[in-house]
Amino acid sequence: MHARTRDRIWQILRLAMAAAVVAAVVSQLALTVDIALDAGRDVTTTVANFFSFFTILSNVSAAIVLAVAGVHGLRHPARTDGRPLAVALASVTTYMVITGIVYNLLLRGIELAPGTTVPWSNEVLHVVAPLFLALDLFLGPRRRALAWRALWAIVAFPIVWVVYTMVRGTLVTNPVTGDPFWYPYPFLNPNNPALQPPGYAGVAVYVVGIAVGILFVGAAVVFLGRRRAQRPAGASDSSGSSSGSSAGSAAG
């Protein structure tokens, strides 16, 4: 198969994955809102809580970035991704891989009330989409080499999200239980009696562990992107610049 044809197929797959993620998010949101309305709960708080989950934010971000990358790739088949798009792809790849790992290792066994989740949506958001982003790292066309300092951009959002979550958690009344706090995940809830050590110390253990995981995955994403961007000495990409200059610009 011609390289240009393979690239085009992958860009279409990116767009299809973005559409599937949007459909999964909308489907789960609609069910969540319907349940809240039937139970007489505050819908505004319910929606705000829904979009406070790292899984949801990561999937929405991934859908946007995949759609932009897919359209860009179809419109400019001979052009390497620009740095902002490359950083965005590296970031959402990291977040989605972490989402898949954390959910399947820490959260899959947690029982939820029957009828509160859309099964196919749950699998798309926690398994299918993370796997696709991982594959995109290896198969996505023209992923640009990034400088190691791009790791700062990758870790910025998770840091902001953790701070937001811990501050907001003490200000929100749980619309389901009535508790004077709400956290999206049990391991971030300092009131969770299962935490060891208890309280914020237990939360800190998980936060540090996940932070290390994000740094590790982010570094792997940058490393693999740099390796994929390497070309034989003297070879030129489609824009006419040599791979040596591309690798040099990424080394900073």
PDB file of C-alpha atoms in Angstrom:
ATOM      1  CA  MET A   1       0.000   0.000   0.000  1.00  0.00           C
ATOM      2  CA  HIS A   2       1.314   3.453  -0.923  1.00  0.00           C
ATOM      3  CA  ALA A   3       2.516   5.558   2.027  1.00  0.00           C
ATOM      4  CA  ARG A   4       0.153   8.417   1.132  1.00  0.00           C
ATOM      5  CA  THR A   5      -2.796   6.009   1.142  1.00  0.00           C
ATOM      6  CA  ARG A   6      -1.785   4.607   4.540  1.00  0.00           C
ATOM      7  CA  ASP A   7      -1.544   8.132   5.918  1.00  0.00           C
ATOM      8  CA  ARG A   8      -4.977   9.019   4.601  1.00  0.00           C
ATOM      9  CA  ILE A   9      -6.527   5.894   6.105  1.00  0.00           C
ATOM     10  CA  TRP A  10      -5.012   6.670   9.491  1.00  0.00           C
ATOM     11  CA  GLN A  11      -6.288  10.254   9.413  1.00  0.00           C
ATOM     12  CA  ILE A  12      -9.786   8.903   8.710  1.00  0.00           C
ATOM     13  CA  LEU A  13      -9.378   6.487  11.631  1.00  0.00           C
ATOM     14  CA  ARG A  14      -8.443   9.450  13.837  1.00  0.00           C
ATOM     15  CA  LEU A  15     -11.639  11.224  12.842  1.00  0.00           C
ATOM     16  CA  ALA A  16     -13.683   8.058  13.414  1.00  0.00           C
ATOM     17  CA  MET A  17     -12.158   7.602  16.874  1.00  0.00           C
ATOM     18  CA  ALA A  18     -12.884  11.234  17.730  1.00  0.00           C
ATOM     19  CA  ALA A  19     -16.522  10.739  16.694  1.00  0.00           C
ATOM     20  CA  ALA A  20     -16.783   7.540  18.758  1.00  0.00           C
ATOM     21  CA  VAL A  21     -15.406   9.293  21.839  1.00  0.00           C
ATOM     22  CA  VAL A  22     -17.837  12.200  21.448  1.00  0.00           C
ATOM     23  CA  ALA A  23     -20.722   9.752  21.059  1.00  0.00           C
ATOM     24  CA  ALA A  24     -19.601   7.861  24.174  1.00  0.00           C
ATOM     25  CA  VAL A  25     -19.298  11.033  26.273  1.00  0.00           C
ATOM     26  CA  VAL A  26     -22.668  12.386  25.113  1.00  0.00           C
ATOM     27  CA  SER A  27     -24.358   9.036  25.734  1.00  0.00           C
ATOM     28  CA  GLN A  28     -23.034   8.781  29.289  1.00  0.00           C
ATOM     29  CA  LEU A  29     -23.795  12.451  29.997  1.00  0.00           C
ATOM     30  CA  ALA A  30     -27.394  12.034  28.799  1.00  0.00           C
ATOM     31  CA  LEU A  31     -27.902   9.042  31.101  1.00  0.00           C
ATOM     32  CA  THR A  32     -26.300  10.856  34.036  1.00  0.00           C
ATOM     33  CA  VAL A  33     -28.546  13.889  33.554  1.00  0.00           C
ATOM     34  CA  ASP A  34     -31.657  11.717  33.174  1.00  0.00           C
ATOM     35  CA  ILE A  35     -30.859   9.950  36.457  1.00  0.00           C
ATOM     36  CA  ALA A  36     -30.310  13.288  38.195  1.00  0.00           C
ATOM     37  CA  LEU A  37     -33.626  14.662  36.902  1.00  0.00           C
ATOM     38  CA  ASP A  38     -35.524  11.542  37.958  1.00  0.00           C
ATOM     39  CA  ALA A  39     -33.998  11.728  41.437  1.00  0.00           C
ATOM     40  CA  GLY A  40     -34.602  15.477  41.803  1.00  0.00           C
ATOM     41  CA  ARG A  41     -30.895  16.250  42.090  1.00  0.00           C
ATOM     42  CA  ASP A  42     -29.256  19.498  41.100  1.00  0.00           C
ATOM     43  CA  VAL A  43     -28.461  19.148  37.396  1.00  0.00           C
ATOM     44  CA  THR A  44     -25.869  21.942  37.319  1.00  0.00           C
ATOM     45  CA  THR A  45     -23.814  20.261  40.029  1.00  0.00           C
ATOM     46  CA  THR A  46     -24.261  16.886  38.333  1.00  0.00           C
ATOM     47  CA  VAL A  47     -22.967  18.193  34.999  1.00  0.00           C
ATOM     48  CA  ALA A  48     -20.075  20.012  36.697  1.00  0.00           C
ATOM     49  CA  ASN A  49     -19.157  16.798  38.511  1.00  0.00           C
ATOM     50  CA  PHE A  50     -19.345  14.842  35.252  1.00  0.00           C
ATOM     51  CA  PHE A  51     -16.828  17.142  33.584  1.00  0.00           C
ATOM     52  CA  SER A  52     -14.579  17.015  36.656  1.00  0.00           C
ATOM     53  CA  PHE A  53     -13.558  13.410  36.005  1.00  0.00           C
ATOM     54  CA  PHE A  54     -10.060  13.094  34.559  1.00  0.00           C
ATOM     55  CA  THR A  55     -11.391  10.375  32.255  1.00  0.00           C
ATOM     56  CA  ILE A  56     -13.986  12.690  30.733  1.00  0.00           C
ATOM     57  CA  LEU A  57     -11.620  15.638  30.380  1.00  0.00           C
ATOM     58  CA  SER A  58      -8.942  13.425  28.844  1.00  0.00           C
ATOM     59  CA  ASN A  59     -11.369  11.862  26.370  1.00  0.00           C
ATOM     60  CA  VAL A  60     -12.868  15.203  25.351  1.00  0.00           C
ATOM     61  CA  SER A  61      -9.370  16.625  24.856  1.00  0.00           C
ATOM     62  CA  ALA A  62      -8.338  13.535  22.895  1.00  0.00           C
ATOM     63  CA  ALA A  63     -11.395  13.817  20.634  1.00  0.00           C
ATOM     64  CA  ILE A  64     -10.620  17.466  19.871  1.00  0.00           C
ATOM     65  CA  VAL A  65      -6.938  16.812  19.186  1.00  0.00           C
ATOM     66  CA  LEU A  66      -7.622  13.725  17.055  1.00  0.00           C
ATOM     67  CA  ALA A  67     -10.180  15.664  15.018  1.00  0.00           C
ATOM     68  CA  VAL A  68      -7.764  18.551  14.468  1.00  0.00           C
ATOM     69  CA  ALA A  69      -4.924  16.159  13.606  1.00  0.00           C
ATOM     70  CA  GLY A  70      -7.144  14.187  11.233  1.00  0.00           C
ATOM     71  CA  VAL A  71      -8.400  17.257   9.389  1.00  0.00           C
ATOM     72  CA  HIS A  72      -4.899  18.742   9.262  1.00  0.00           C
ATOM     73  CA  GLY A  73      -3.488  15.499   7.898  1.00  0.00           C
ATOM     74  CA  LEU A  74      -6.135  15.211   5.193  1.00  0.00           C
ATOM     75  CA  ARG A  75      -5.811  18.841   4.142  1.00  0.00           C
ATOM     76  CA  HIS A  76      -1.995  18.923   4.254  1.00  0.00           C
ATOM     77  CA  PRO A  77      -0.836  15.370   3.490  1.00  0.00           C
ATOM     78  CA  ALA A  78       2.763  16.417   2.855  1.00  0.00           C
ATOM     79  CA  ARG A  79       3.218  18.563   5.955  1.00  0.00           C
ATOM     80  CA  THR A  80       4.599  17.474   9.326  1.00  0.00           C
ATOM     81  CA  ASP A  81       2.478  18.320  12.380  1.00  0.00           C
ATOM     82  CA  GLY A  82       3.251  21.767  13.805  1.00  0.00           C
ATOM     83  CA  ARG A  83       4.731  21.944  17.297  1.00  0.00           C
ATOM     84  CA  PRO A  84       1.467  22.945  19.078  1.00  0.00           C
ATOM     85  CA  LEU A  85      -0.366  20.001  17.521  1.00  0.00           C
ATOM     86  CA  ALA A  86       2.557  17.672  18.277  1.00  0.00           C
ATOM     87  CA  VAL A  87       2.575  18.744  21.943  1.00  0.00           C
ATOM     88  CA  ALA A  88      -1.204  18.336  22.105  1.00  0.00           C
ATOM     89  CA  LEU A  89      -0.967  14.820  20.625  1.00  0.00           C
ATOM     90  CA  ALA A  90       1.787  13.863  23.063  1.00  0.00           C
ATOM     91  CA  SER A  91      -0.262  15.241  25.959  1.00  0.00           C
ATOM     92  CA  VAL A  92      -3.547  13.493  25.173  1.00  0.00           C
ATOM     93  CA  THR A  93      -1.680  10.273  24.395  1.00  0.00           C
ATOM     94  CA  THR A  94      -0.141  10.415  27.875  1.00  0.00           C
ATOM     95  CA  TYR A  95      -3.460  11.199  29.574  1.00  0.00           C
ATOM     96  CA  MET A  96      -5.363   8.477  27.745  1.00  0.00           C
ATOM     97  CA  VAL A  97      -2.744   5.816  28.442  1.00  0.00           C
ATOM     98  CA  ILE A  98      -2.797   6.794  32.125  1.00  0.00           C
ATOM     99  CA  THR A  99      -6.618   6.730  32.070  1.00  0.00           C
ATOM    100  CA  GLY A 100      -6.584   3.193  30.716  1.00  0.00           C
ATOM    101  CA  ILE A 101      -3.982   2.007  33.218  1.00  0.00           C
ATOM    102  CA  VAL A 102      -5.563   3.624  36.301  1.00  0.00           C
ATOM    103  CA  TYR A 103      -9.098   2.532  35.437  1.00  0.00           C
ATOM    104  CA  ASN A 104      -8.225  -1.058  34.666  1.00  0.00           C
ATOM    105  CA  LEU A 105      -5.893  -1.444  37.662  1.00  0.00           C
ATOM    106  CA  LEU A 106      -7.672   0.592  40.350  1.00  0.00           C
ATOM    107  CA  LEU A 107     -11.270   1.266  39.368  1.00  0.00           C
ATOM    108  CA  ARG A 108     -12.649  -1.537  37.192  1.00  0.00           C
ATOM    109  CA  GLY A 109     -13.540  -3.692  40.201  1.00  0.00           C
ATOM    110  CA  ILE A 110     -15.569  -0.959  41.927  1.00  0.00           C
ATOM    111  CA  GLU A 111     -19.263  -1.794  41.752  1.00  0.00           C
ATOM    112  CA  LEU A 112     -21.590   0.990  40.622  1.00  0.00           C
ATOM    113  CA  ALA A 113     -25.341   1.145  40.962  1.00  0.00           C
ATOM    114  CA  PRO A 114     -27.026  -0.778  38.125  1.00  0.00           C
ATOM    115  CA  GLY A 115     -28.126   1.431  35.256  1.00  0.00           C
ATOM    116  CA  THR A 116     -25.795   4.320  36.062  1.00  0.00           C
ATOM    117  CA  THR A 117     -23.324   3.641  33.261  1.00  0.00           C
ATOM    118  CA  VAL A 118     -23.609   2.972  29.540  1.00  0.00           C
ATOM    119  CA  PRO A 119     -21.548  -0.228  29.097  1.00  0.00           C
ATOM    120  CA  TRP A 120     -20.335   0.401  25.541  1.00  0.00           C
ATOM    121  CA  SER A 121     -19.522   4.017  26.381  1.00  0.00           C
ATOM    122  CA  ASN A 122     -17.552   2.925  29.429  1.00  0.00           C
ATOM    123  CA  GLU A 123     -15.418   0.584  27.329  1.00  0.00           C
ATOM    124  CA  VAL A 124     -14.811   3.182  24.622  1.00  0.00           C
ATOM    125  CA  LEU A 125     -13.663   5.789  27.147  1.00  0.00           C
ATOM    126  CA  HIS A 126     -11.524   3.479  29.286  1.00  0.00           C
ATOM    127  CA  VAL A 127     -10.233   0.830  26.867  1.00  0.00           C
ATOM    128  CA  VAL A 128     -10.790   1.487  23.154  1.00  0.00           C
ATOM    129  CA  ALA A 129      -9.751   5.148  23.066  1.00  0.00           C
ATOM    130  CA  PRO A 130      -6.631   4.651  25.266  1.00  0.00           C
ATOM    131  CA  LEU A 131      -5.561   1.739  23.059  1.00  0.00           C
ATOM    132  CA  PHE A 132      -6.091   3.815  19.919  1.00  0.00           C
ATOM    133  CA  LEU A 133      -3.976   6.681  21.253  1.00  0.00           C
ATOM    134  CA  ALA A 134      -1.249   4.192  22.161  1.00  0.00           C
ATOM    135  CA  LEU A 135      -1.375   2.804  18.622  1.00  0.00           C
ATOM    136  CA  ASP A 136      -1.343   6.331  17.208  1.00  0.00           C
ATOM    137  CA  LEU A 137       1.978   6.882  18.943  1.00  0.00           C
ATOM    138  CA  PHE A 138       3.461   4.055  16.875  1.00  0.00           C
ATOM    139  CA  LEU A 139       1.428   4.312  13.674  1.00  0.00           C
ATOM    140  CA  GLY A 140       0.211   7.909  13.434  1.00  0.00           C
ATOM    141  CA  PRO A 141       1.796   9.577  10.392  1.00  0.00           C
ATOM    142  CA  ARG A 142       4.299  12.433  10.650  1.00  0.00           C
ATOM    143  CA  ARG A 143       4.340  12.733  14.441  1.00  0.00           C
ATOM    144  CA  ARG A 144       6.929  15.414  15.133  1.00  0.00           C
ATOM    145  CA  ALA A 145       9.985  15.030  17.372  1.00  0.00           C
ATOM    146  CA  LEU A 146       9.642  17.132  20.521  1.00  0.00           C
ATOM    147  CA  ALA A 147      12.224  18.620  22.846  1.00  0.00           C
ATOM    148  CA  TRP A 148      12.350  17.058  26.314  1.00  0.00           C
ATOM    149  CA  ARG A 149      11.055  20.330  27.755  1.00  0.00           C
ATOM    150  CA  ALA A 150       7.697  19.386  26.251  1.00  0.00           C
ATOM    151  CA  LEU A 151       7.269  17.238  29.370  1.00  0.00           C
ATOM    152  CA  TRP A 152       6.473  20.443  31.285  1.00  0.00           C
ATOM    153  CA  ALA A 153       3.525  21.065  28.989  1.00  0.00           C
ATOM    154  CA  ILE A 154       2.387  17.446  29.313  1.00  0.00           C
ATOM    155  CA  VAL A 155       2.357  17.455  33.138  1.00  0.00           C
ATOM    156  CA  ALA A 156       0.830  20.941  33.477  1.00  0.00           C
ATOM    157  CA  PHE A 157      -2.798  19.855  33.027  1.00  0.00           C
ATOM    158  CA  PRO A 158      -2.723  16.949  35.531  1.00  0.00           C
ATOM    159  CA  ILE A 159      -1.197  19.263  38.148  1.00  0.00           C
ATOM    160  CA  VAL A 160      -3.899  21.870  37.599  1.00  0.00           C
ATOM    161  CA  TRP A 161      -6.581  19.158  37.663  1.00  0.00           C
ATOM    162  CA  VAL A 162      -5.388  17.713  40.999  1.00  0.00           C
ATOM    163  CA  VAL A 163      -5.323  21.158  42.617  1.00  0.00           C
ATOM    164  CA  TYR A 164      -8.790  21.930  41.232  1.00  0.00           C
ATOM    165  CA  THR A 165     -10.129  18.572  42.409  1.00  0.00           C
ATOM    166  CA  MET A 166      -8.825  18.849  45.954  1.00  0.00           C
ATOM    167  CA  VAL A 167     -10.034  22.445  46.382  1.00  0.00           C
ATOM    168  CA  ARG A 168     -13.443  21.853  44.775  1.00  0.00           C
ATOM    169  CA  GLY A 169     -13.978  18.608  46.670  1.00  0.00           C
ATOM    170  CA  THR A 170     -14.447  20.435  49.964  1.00  0.00           C
ATOM    171  CA  LEU A 171     -16.881  22.961  48.447  1.00  0.00           C
ATOM    172  CA  VAL A 172     -19.375  20.618  46.783  1.00  0.00           C
ATOM    173  CA  THR A 173     -22.153  18.636  48.419  1.00  0.00           C
ATOM    174  CA  ASN A 174     -22.405  15.136  47.015  1.00  0.00           C
ATOM    175  CA  PRO A 175     -25.728  15.145  45.113  1.00  0.00           C
ATOM    176  CA  VAL A 176     -26.171  11.386  45.658  1.00  0.00           C
ATOM    177  CA  THR A 177     -25.208  10.843  49.307  1.00  0.00           C
ATOM    178  CA  GLY A 178     -25.581  14.340  50.717  1.00  0.00           C
ATOM    179  CA  ASP A 179     -22.034  14.271  52.109  1.00  0.00           C
ATOM    180  CA  PRO A 180     -20.495  17.762  52.401  1.00  0.00           C
ATOM    181  CA  PHE A 181     -17.752  16.847  49.941  1.00  0.00           C
ATOM    182  CA  TRP A 182     -17.393  15.267  46.503  1.00  0.00           C
ATOM    183  CA  TYR A 183     -14.373  13.729  44.816  1.00  0.00           C
ATOM    184  CA  PRO A 184     -14.376  12.019  41.408  1.00  0.00           C
ATOM    185  CA  TYR A 185     -12.323   9.014  42.539  1.00  0.00           C
ATOM    186  CA  PRO A 186     -12.153   7.098  45.858  1.00  0.00           C
ATOM    187  CA  PHE A 187      -8.362   7.388  46.046  1.00  0.00           C
ATOM    188  CA  LEU A 188      -8.629  11.205  46.019  1.00  0.00           C
ATOM    189  CA  ASN A 189     -11.200  11.310  48.815  1.00  0.00           C
ATOM    190  CA  PRO A 190      -9.429  11.967  52.144  1.00  0.00           C
ATOM    191  CA  ASN A 191     -12.614  10.834  53.928  1.00  0.00           C
ATOM    192  CA  ASN A 192     -12.355   7.360  52.385  1.00  0.00           C
ATOM    193  CA  PRO A 193     -11.847   4.900  55.299  1.00  0.00           C
ATOM    194  CA  ALA A 194     -10.107   2.438  52.972  1.00  0.00           C
ATOM    195  CA  LEU A 195      -7.164   4.775  52.382  1.00  0.00           C
ATOM    196  CA  GLN A 196      -3.878   3.636  53.881  1.00  0.00           C
ATOM    197  CA  PRO A 197      -2.481   5.758  55.381  1.00  0.00           C
ATOM    198  CA  PRO A 198      -5.767   7.527  56.127  1.00  0.00           C
ATOM    199  CA  GLY A 199      -6.715  11.060  55.152  1.00  0.00           C
ATOM    200  CA  TYR A 200      -4.668  13.372  53.005  1.00  0.00           C
ATOM    201  CA  ALA A 201      -1.531  11.284  53.554  1.00  0.00           C
ATOM    202  CA  GLY A 202      -3.200   8.396  51.729  1.00  0.00           C
ATOM    203  CA  VAL A 203      -4.339  10.731  48.962  1.00  0.00           C
ATOM    204  CA  ALA A 204      -0.784  12.042  48.668  1.00  0.00           C
ATOM    205  CA  VAL A 205       0.530   8.507  48.161  1.00  0.00           C
ATOM    206  CA  TYR A 206      -1.797   7.979  45.204  1.00  0.00           C
ATOM    207  CA  VAL A 207      -1.159  11.451  43.779  1.00  0.00           C
ATOM    208  CA  VAL A 208       2.605  10.960  43.891  1.00  0.00           C
ATOM    209  CA  GLY A 209       2.279   7.495  42.375  1.00  0.00           C
ATOM    210  CA  ILE A 210       0.113   8.737  39.521  1.00  0.00           C
ATOM    211  CA  ALA A 211       2.398  11.753  39.012  1.00  0.00           C
ATOM    212  CA  VAL A 212       5.363   9.419  38.623  1.00  0.00           C
ATOM    213  CA  GLY A 213       3.303   7.363  36.182  1.00  0.00           C
ATOM    214  CA  ILE A 214       2.418  10.460  34.144  1.00  0.00           C
ATOM    215  CA  LEU A 215       6.066  11.534  34.012  1.00  0.00           C
ATOM    216  CA  PHE A 216       7.121   8.035  32.977  1.00  0.00           C
ATOM    217  CA  VAL A 217       4.457   7.681  30.273  1.00  0.00           C
ATOM    218  CA  GLY A 218       5.007  11.259  29.091  1.00  0.00           C
ATOM    219  CA  ALA A 219       8.751  10.654  28.811  1.00  0.00           C
ATOM    220  CA  ALA A 220       8.085   7.431  26.894  1.00  0.00           C
ATOM    221  CA  VAL A 221       5.751   9.283  24.515  1.00  0.00           C
ATOM    222  CA  VAL A 222       8.360  11.986  23.849  1.00  0.00           C
ATOM    223  CA  PHE A 223      11.121   9.398  23.477  1.00  0.00           C
ATOM    224  CA  LEU A 224       9.169   7.272  21.000  1.00  0.00           C
ATOM    225  CA  GLY A 225       8.133  10.365  19.057  1.00  0.00           C
ATOM    226  CA  ARG A 226      11.774  11.402  18.751  1.00  0.00           C
ATOM    227  CA  ARG A 227      12.797   7.910  17.652  1.00  0.00           C
ATOM    228  CA  ARG A 228      10.055   7.778  15.018  1.00  0.00           C
ATOM    229  CA  ALA A 229      11.049  11.186  13.669  1.00  0.00           C
ATOM    230  CA  GLN A 230      14.627  10.081  13.031  1.00  0.00           C
ATOM    231  CA  ARG A 231      15.587   9.665   9.382  1.00  0.00           C
ATOM    232  CA  PRO A 232      18.696   8.337   7.673  1.00  0.00           C
ATOM    233  CA  ALA A 233      21.414  10.938   7.479  1.00  0.00           C
ATOM    234  CA  GLY A 234      20.916  13.349   4.606  1.00  0.00           C
ATOM    235  CA  ALA A 235      17.323  12.311   3.969  1.00  0.00           C
ATOM    236  CA  SER A 236      14.792  15.075   3.524  1.00  0.00           C
ATOM    237  CA  ASP A 237      11.186  15.190   4.594  1.00  0.00           C
ATOM    238  CA  SER A 238       8.395  16.294   2.322  1.00  0.00           C
ATOM    239  CA  SER A 239       8.768  19.935   3.330  1.00  0.00           C
ATOM    240  CA  GLY A 240      12.341  19.943   2.069  1.00  0.00           C
ATOM    241  CA  SER A 241      14.145  20.199   5.417  1.00  0.00           C
ATOM    242  CA  SER A 242      16.680  17.537   6.361  1.00  0.00           C
ATOM    243  CA  SER A 243      15.958  15.182   9.228  1.00  0.00           C
ATOM    244  CA  GLY A 244      19.229  16.182  10.800  1.00  0.00           C
ATOM    245  CA  SER A 245      17.961  19.749  11.285  1.00  0.00           C
ATOM    246  CA  SER A 246      14.655  18.411  12.598  1.00  0.00           C
ATOM    247  CA  ALA A 247      16.395  16.219  15.160  1.00  0.00           C
ATOM    248  CA  GLY A 248      18.684  19.093  16.100  1.00  0.00           C
ATOM    249  CA  SER A 249      15.783  21.453  16.719  1.00  0.00           C
ATOM    250  CA  ALA A 250      14.138  18.866  18.962  1.00  0.00           C
ATOM    251  CA  ALA A 251      17.209  18.245  21.065  1.00  0.00           C
ATOM    252  CA  GLY A 252      16.894  21.457  23.034  1.00  0.00           C
TER     253      GLY A 252
END
